Short mmCIF file of C-alpha atoms and ligand atoms in Angstrom, two decimals:
data_model
loop_
_atom_site.label_atom_id
_atom_site.label_comp_id
_atom_site.label_asym_id
_atom_site.label_seq_id
_atom_site.Cartn_x
_atom_site.Cartn_y
_atom_site.Cartn_z
CA UNK J 20 0.00 0.00 0.00
CA UNK J 21 1.27 3.50 -0.87
CA UNK J 22 0.59 6.73 1.02
CA UNK J 23 -1.34 8.17 -1.95
CA UNK J 24 -3.67 5.16 -2.17
CA UNK J 25 -4.17 5.02 1.60
CA UNK J 26 -5.08 8.71 1.63
CA UNK J 27 -7.51 8.48 -1.28
CA UNK J 28 -9.26 5.51 0.32
CA UNK J 29 -9.40 7.15 3.78
CA UNK J 30 -10.72 10.52 2.58
CA UNK J 31 -13.49 8.78 0.64
CA UNK J 32 -14.42 6.86 3.81
CA UNK J 33 -14.49 9.99 5.97
CA UNK J 34 -16.46 11.91 3.36
CA UNK J 35 -19.03 9.14 3.20
CA UNK J 36 -19.47 9.49 6.98
CA UNK J 37 -20.06 13.24 6.62
CA UNK J 38 -16.80 14.22 8.34
CA UNK J 39 -15.73 17.77 7.51
CA UNK J 40 -12.40 18.28 5.74
CA UNK J 41 -11.89 14.56 5.03
CA UNK J 42 -8.67 15.12 3.06
CA UNK J 43 -6.70 17.08 5.68
CA UNK J 44 -7.98 14.81 8.47
CA UNK J 45 -6.75 11.73 6.58
CA UNK J 46 -3.39 13.40 5.90
CA UNK J 47 -2.75 14.31 9.53
CA UNK J 48 -3.73 10.86 10.74
CA UNK J 49 -1.61 9.00 8.21
CA UNK J 50 1.38 11.29 8.82
CA UNK J 51 1.03 10.61 12.54
CA UNK J 52 0.71 6.85 12.01
CA UNK J 53 3.79 6.78 9.76
CA UNK J 54 5.78 9.26 11.87
CA UNK J 55 6.51 11.52 8.86
CA UNK J 56 5.69 15.21 8.18
CA UNK J 57 2.28 15.65 6.56
CA UNK J 58 3.69 17.50 3.54
CA UNK J 59 5.94 14.54 2.74
CA UNK J 60 2.85 12.43 2.09
CA UNK J 61 1.71 14.93 -0.52
CA UNK J 62 5.08 15.26 -2.24
CA UNK J 63 5.81 11.50 -2.15
CA UNK J 64 2.51 9.70 -2.80
CA UNK J 65 4.41 6.48 -3.66
CA UNK J 66 5.86 6.25 -0.13
CA UNK J 67 5.17 2.69 1.13
CA UNK J 68 3.02 2.38 4.27
CA UNK J 69 4.25 -0.37 6.62
CA UNK J 70 1.78 -2.82 8.17
CA UNK J 71 2.12 -1.35 11.70
CA UNK J 72 1.44 2.16 10.40
CA UNK J 73 -1.58 0.93 8.43
CA UNK J 74 -3.00 -0.65 11.59
CA UNK J 75 -2.48 2.56 13.60
CA UNK J 76 -4.04 4.57 10.75
CA UNK J 77 -7.06 2.25 10.66
CA UNK J 78 -7.61 2.65 14.42
CA UNK J 79 -7.37 6.43 14.11
CA UNK J 80 -9.80 6.48 11.19
CA UNK J 81 -12.34 4.53 13.22
CA UNK J 82 -12.14 7.17 15.97
CA UNK J 83 -12.45 10.00 13.43
CA UNK J 84 -15.49 8.29 11.86
CA UNK J 85 -17.08 8.32 15.31
CA UNK J 86 -16.67 12.12 15.36
CA UNK J 87 -13.71 12.49 17.71
CA UNK J 88 -11.79 15.76 17.20
CA UNK J 89 -8.59 15.31 15.23
CA UNK J 90 -6.55 16.88 18.06
CA UNK J 91 -7.82 14.28 20.57
CA UNK J 92 -6.72 11.46 18.26
CA UNK J 93 -3.31 13.02 17.66
CA UNK J 94 -3.03 14.05 21.33
CA UNK J 95 -1.86 17.57 20.55
CA UNK J 96 -2.81 20.88 19.01
CA UNK J 97 -0.45 23.57 17.78
CA UNK J 98 -1.24 26.96 19.34
CA UNK J 99 0.73 29.99 18.15
CA UNK J 100 4.25 28.54 18.21
CA UNK J 101 3.82 25.98 20.99
CA UNK J 102 2.47 22.44 20.90
CA UNK J 103 -0.18 21.78 23.53
CA UNK J 104 -1.18 18.35 24.77
CA UNK J 105 -4.96 17.92 24.53
CA UNK J 106 -7.36 15.13 25.36
CA UNK J 107 -10.94 14.66 26.53
CA UNK J 108 -10.24 16.67 29.70
CA UNK J 109 -10.03 19.97 27.81
CA UNK J 110 -11.37 22.01 24.92
CA UNK J 111 -9.25 21.93 21.78
CA UNK J 112 -7.83 25.48 21.41
CA UNK J 113 -9.31 27.22 18.35
CA UNK J 114 -7.68 29.56 15.80
CA UNK J 115 -9.69 32.56 17.04
CA UNK J 116 -8.23 31.99 20.50
CA UNK J 117 -4.79 32.52 18.99
CA UNK J 118 -6.07 35.99 18.06
CA UNK J 119 -7.18 36.48 21.68
CA UNK J 120 -3.68 35.54 22.85
CA UNK J 121 -2.25 38.04 20.35
CA UNK J 122 -4.47 40.83 21.74
CA UNK J 123 -3.36 39.92 25.26
CA UNK J 124 0.30 40.12 24.21
CA UNK J 125 -0.30 43.54 22.58
CA UNK J 126 -1.71 44.81 25.88
CA UNK J 127 1.14 43.35 27.95
CA UNK J 128 3.69 45.15 25.76
CA UNK J 129 2.18 48.45 26.99
CA UNK J 130 2.86 47.53 30.65
CA UNK J 131 6.06 48.12 32.54
CA UNK J 132 7.77 45.98 35.19
CA UNK J 133 7.05 42.41 36.21
CA UNK J 134 3.90 41.09 34.61
CA UNK J 135 1.21 39.09 36.32
CA UNK J 136 -1.53 37.47 34.31
CA UNK J 137 -4.54 35.35 35.12
CA UNK J 138 -5.87 32.94 32.49
CA UNK J 139 -9.42 32.37 33.71
CA UNK J 140 -10.95 29.14 32.38
CA UNK J 141 -7.49 28.02 31.37
CA UNK J 142 -8.44 24.56 30.04
CA UNK J 143 -5.30 23.10 28.41
CA UNK J 144 -3.47 26.28 29.48
CA UNK J 145 -2.82 27.30 25.86
CA UNK J 146 -3.36 31.07 26.20
CA UNK J 147 -1.57 31.64 29.49
CA UNK J 148 1.30 29.27 28.77
CA UNK J 149 1.97 30.88 25.41
CA UNK J 150 2.01 34.30 27.12
CA UNK J 151 4.37 32.96 29.78
CA UNK J 152 6.66 31.71 27.03
CA UNK J 153 6.54 35.08 25.25
CA UNK J 154 7.22 37.21 28.35
CA UNK J 155 10.04 35.83 30.43
CA UNK J 156 9.16 37.86 33.55
CA UNK J 157 5.49 36.89 33.47
CA UNK J 158 3.89 35.10 36.40
CA UNK J 159 0.75 33.21 35.49
CA UNK J 160 -2.25 32.17 37.52
CA UNK J 161 -4.23 29.52 35.65
CA UNK J 162 -7.76 29.10 37.02
CA UNK J 163 -10.32 26.49 36.05
CA UNK J 164 -13.41 24.96 37.61
CA UNK J 165 -12.43 21.55 36.27
CA UNK J 166 -9.82 19.54 38.19
CA UNK J 167 -9.22 17.49 35.05
CA UNK J 168 -8.46 20.62 33.03
CA UNK J 169 -6.09 21.88 35.73
CA UNK J 170 -4.23 18.55 35.60
CA UNK J 171 -3.86 18.85 31.82
CA UNK J 172 -2.68 22.48 32.04
CA UNK J 173 -0.14 21.49 34.69
CA UNK J 174 1.21 18.74 32.41
CA UNK J 175 1.55 21.28 29.61
CA UNK J 176 3.32 23.77 31.87
CA UNK J 177 5.77 21.05 32.90
CA UNK J 178 6.37 19.93 29.30
CA UNK J 179 7.04 23.52 28.20
CA UNK J 180 9.42 24.18 31.10
CA UNK J 181 7.16 26.90 32.50
CA UNK J 182 5.83 25.25 35.66
CA UNK J 183 8.02 27.38 37.95
CA UNK J 184 6.17 30.54 36.93
CA UNK J 185 2.62 29.16 37.06
CA UNK J 186 0.17 28.83 39.92
CA UNK J 187 -2.86 26.62 39.36
CA UNK J 188 -6.14 27.30 41.11
CA UNK J 189 -9.30 25.26 40.93
CA UNK J 190 -12.25 27.59 41.42
CA UNK J 191 -15.75 28.21 40.04
CA UNK J 192 -15.53 32.00 40.44
CA UNK J 193 -12.93 34.73 40.34
CA UNK J 194 -11.83 35.08 43.96
CA UNK J 195 -11.99 38.58 45.42
CA UNK J 196 -10.13 40.09 47.09
CA UNK J 197 -6.82 38.67 45.92
CA UNK J 198 -3.42 39.63 44.53
CA UNK J 199 -3.89 42.23 41.77
CA UNK J 200 -2.82 41.32 38.23
CA UNK J 201 -2.05 43.29 35.07
CA UNK J 202 -4.33 41.22 32.90
CA UNK J 203 -7.18 38.76 33.17
CA UNK J 204 -7.52 36.94 29.88
CA UNK J 205 -10.36 34.53 29.35
CA UNK J 206 -11.99 32.34 26.78
CA UNK J 207 -14.93 31.41 29.00
CA UNK J 208 -17.61 28.88 28.06
CA UNK J 209 -19.99 31.01 26.01
CA UNK J 210 -22.39 28.76 24.13
CA UNK J 211 -26.01 29.28 25.23
CA UNK J 212 -27.28 26.10 26.93
CA UNK J 213 -30.13 25.67 24.44
CA UNK J 214 -27.77 25.58 21.47
CA UNK J 215 -25.52 22.82 22.79
CA UNK J 216 -27.58 19.78 21.75
CA UNK J 217 -27.43 20.83 18.08
CA UNK J 218 -23.65 21.13 17.92
CA UNK J 219 -21.47 18.91 15.70
CA UNK J 220 -20.33 15.55 17.20
CA UNK J 221 -16.71 16.78 17.33
CA UNK J 222 -17.75 19.67 19.60
CA UNK J 223 -20.04 17.47 21.68
CA UNK J 224 -17.12 15.23 22.56
CA UNK J 225 -15.45 18.18 24.30
CA UNK J 226 -16.20 18.78 28.01
CA UNK J 227 -19.64 20.29 28.51
CA UNK J 228 -18.20 22.57 31.18
CA UNK J 229 -15.95 24.11 28.52
CA UNK J 230 -18.90 24.93 26.28
CA UNK J 231 -21.96 25.76 28.34
CA UNK J 232 -22.19 29.45 29.24
CA UNK J 233 -25.74 29.27 30.65
CA UNK J 234 -28.98 30.79 29.34
CA UNK J 235 -27.58 33.42 26.95
CA UNK J 236 -24.03 32.05 27.15
CA UNK J 237 -22.70 34.99 29.14
CA UNK J 238 -22.82 33.54 32.68
CA UNK J 239 -19.08 33.27 33.33
CA UNK J 240 -18.27 36.37 31.25
CA UNK J 241 -20.67 38.49 33.33
CA UNK J 242 -19.18 37.22 36.56
CA UNK J 243 -15.73 38.27 35.27
CA UNK J 244 -16.95 41.74 34.28
CA UNK J 245 -18.34 42.21 37.81
CA UNK J 246 -15.35 40.87 39.72
CA UNK J 247 -12.32 41.64 37.53
CA UNK J 248 -12.07 45.33 38.57
CA UNK J 249 -11.43 44.08 42.13
CA UNK J 250 -8.47 41.98 40.93
CA UNK J 251 -6.82 44.31 38.41
CA UNK J 252 -3.90 46.66 39.00
CA UNK J 253 -4.43 50.30 38.01
CA UNK J 254 -4.91 50.42 34.25
CA UNK J 255 -5.12 46.61 34.15
CA UNK J 256 -7.28 44.89 31.56
CA UNK J 257 -9.84 42.16 31.08
CA UNK J 258 -9.73 40.65 27.58
CA UNK J 259 -12.24 38.00 26.62
CA UNK J 260 -13.32 35.91 23.67
CA UNK J 261 -17.07 35.53 23.13
CA UNK J 262 -19.50 34.20 20.55
CA UNK J 263 -21.31 35.95 17.75
CA UNK J 264 -23.44 38.94 18.88
CA UNK J 265 -22.28 38.58 22.50
CA UNK J 266 -19.40 41.07 22.61
CA UNK J 267 -21.52 44.17 21.95
CA UNK J 268 -24.15 42.96 24.42
CA UNK J 269 -21.62 42.52 27.21
CA UNK J 270 -19.92 45.81 26.42
CA UNK J 271 -23.24 47.52 27.12
CA UNK J 272 -23.16 46.00 30.62
CA UNK J 273 -19.70 47.38 31.47
CA UNK J 274 -20.09 50.69 33.35
CA UNK J 275 -17.90 53.49 31.99
CA UNK J 276 -17.26 54.62 35.57
CA UNK J 277 -15.26 51.41 36.11
CA UNK J 278 -14.01 50.59 32.62
CA UNK J 279 -12.16 53.68 31.41
CA UNK J 280 -11.49 52.11 28.04
CA UNK J 281 -13.80 49.46 26.60
CA UNK J 282 -14.23 48.13 23.12
CA UNK J 283 -15.27 45.14 21.07
CA UNK J 284 -13.16 43.94 18.17
CA UNK J 285 -13.57 41.54 15.27
CA UNK J 286 -11.78 38.30 14.54
CA UNK J 287 -10.21 37.55 11.15
CA UNK J 288 -13.53 36.23 9.88
CA UNK J 289 -15.20 39.55 10.69
CA UNK J 290 -17.11 38.30 13.75
CA UNK J 291 -17.29 40.78 16.65
CA UNK J 292 -15.68 38.39 19.10
CA UNK J 293 -13.35 40.08 21.56
CA UNK J 294 -14.09 42.37 24.48
CA UNK J 295 -11.39 44.61 25.91
CA UNK J 296 -11.86 46.65 29.07
CA UNK J 297 -9.22 48.47 31.09
CA UNK J 298 -9.60 50.14 34.44
CA UNK J 299 -8.70 53.65 35.51
CA UNK J 300 -4.92 54.31 35.56
C1 SAM T 25 -13.96 27.55 26.30
S1 SAM T 25 -12.95 26.65 27.41
C2 SAM T 25 -11.42 27.51 27.18
C3 SAM T 25 -10.22 26.67 27.43
C4 SAM T 25 -8.90 27.34 27.02
N1 SAM T 25 -8.71 28.59 27.73
C5 SAM T 25 -8.88 27.62 25.53
O1 SAM T 25 -9.08 28.78 25.14
O2 SAM T 25 -8.68 26.68 24.76
C6 SAM T 25 -13.55 27.24 28.97
C7 SAM T 25 -12.85 26.71 30.20
O3 SAM T 25 -13.47 27.34 31.34
C8 SAM T 25 -13.67 26.38 32.36
N2 SAM T 25 -14.82 26.85 33.17
C9 SAM T 25 -16.14 26.72 32.92
N3 SAM T 25 -16.87 27.31 33.86
C10 SAM T 25 -15.99 27.87 34.73
C11 SAM T 25 -16.13 28.65 35.92
N4 SAM T 25 -17.32 28.99 36.40
N5 SAM T 25 -15.01 29.03 36.56
C12 SAM T 25 -13.79 28.67 36.09
N6 SAM T 25 -13.58 27.96 34.96
C13 SAM T 25 -14.68 27.57 34.29
C14 SAM T 25 -13.91 25.07 31.63
O4 SAM T 25 -13.62 23.98 32.47
C15 SAM T 25 -12.98 25.22 30.42
O5 SAM T 25 -11.71 24.66 30.70
#
């Protein structure tokens, strides 16, 4: 069996099962099974596939056909320029969250001195750990309600050599009072409860706690808007990712007396997705 034939066969199978992006999914899974870079499969379609790799590929395809996210099968997801371990304990970090991390970095570059950041709803730890890697003086507090997510984030911190600068806290709310930080960055669960049942199987295999934001999806985000001013340094910021039509709504609930600067901004697809608020300097 050659790589080209294995790929053609696998993408047809995935397509027949209604899996999105059957071609790229098949490529990533075969590359992983063979232990070669994905692009090599495309440039060398005659590459022979050994029996052990074919078996591993077949097992992975079965999982993909059942609607498991690609990143869970591979066991990792690239986020900015770091590789994050992911599994059923955490949400798979999304491309728009890389934009959130970029906005957070832009804000941190405007701050002087030692930086302290809280990643609220840290999940795999992707956002906060990438920031900790970018800013060598940064101290990170990674908070999550899920003990399983905290365990995953701690494994990632260890693997990236960042554990010494990270504190992990399991909590269902932002604790106040507490040590003030420069930035609270959060990709909270923001899907309205009523929408969850209709989501794609890939999304439904992610932890419900990572998705469900309550009635209108803004439960955790609202709690952060209320409590964050009590945990931010002067001029500190809260930066959040939200779903479609939620950013403007939440912005309207942020009092100008507390949030000196506040704005919503769009992601690369043009969706108003990010909320930025900073407190009085
Ligand atoms: C959308 S996921 C984001 C994960 C990760 N930050 C990312 O962007 O990939 C939301 C995370 O918030 C956590 N979470 C949900 N409700 C929470 C709450 N009330 N307090 C703290 N964390 C919460 C979930 O366990 C989940 O890990």
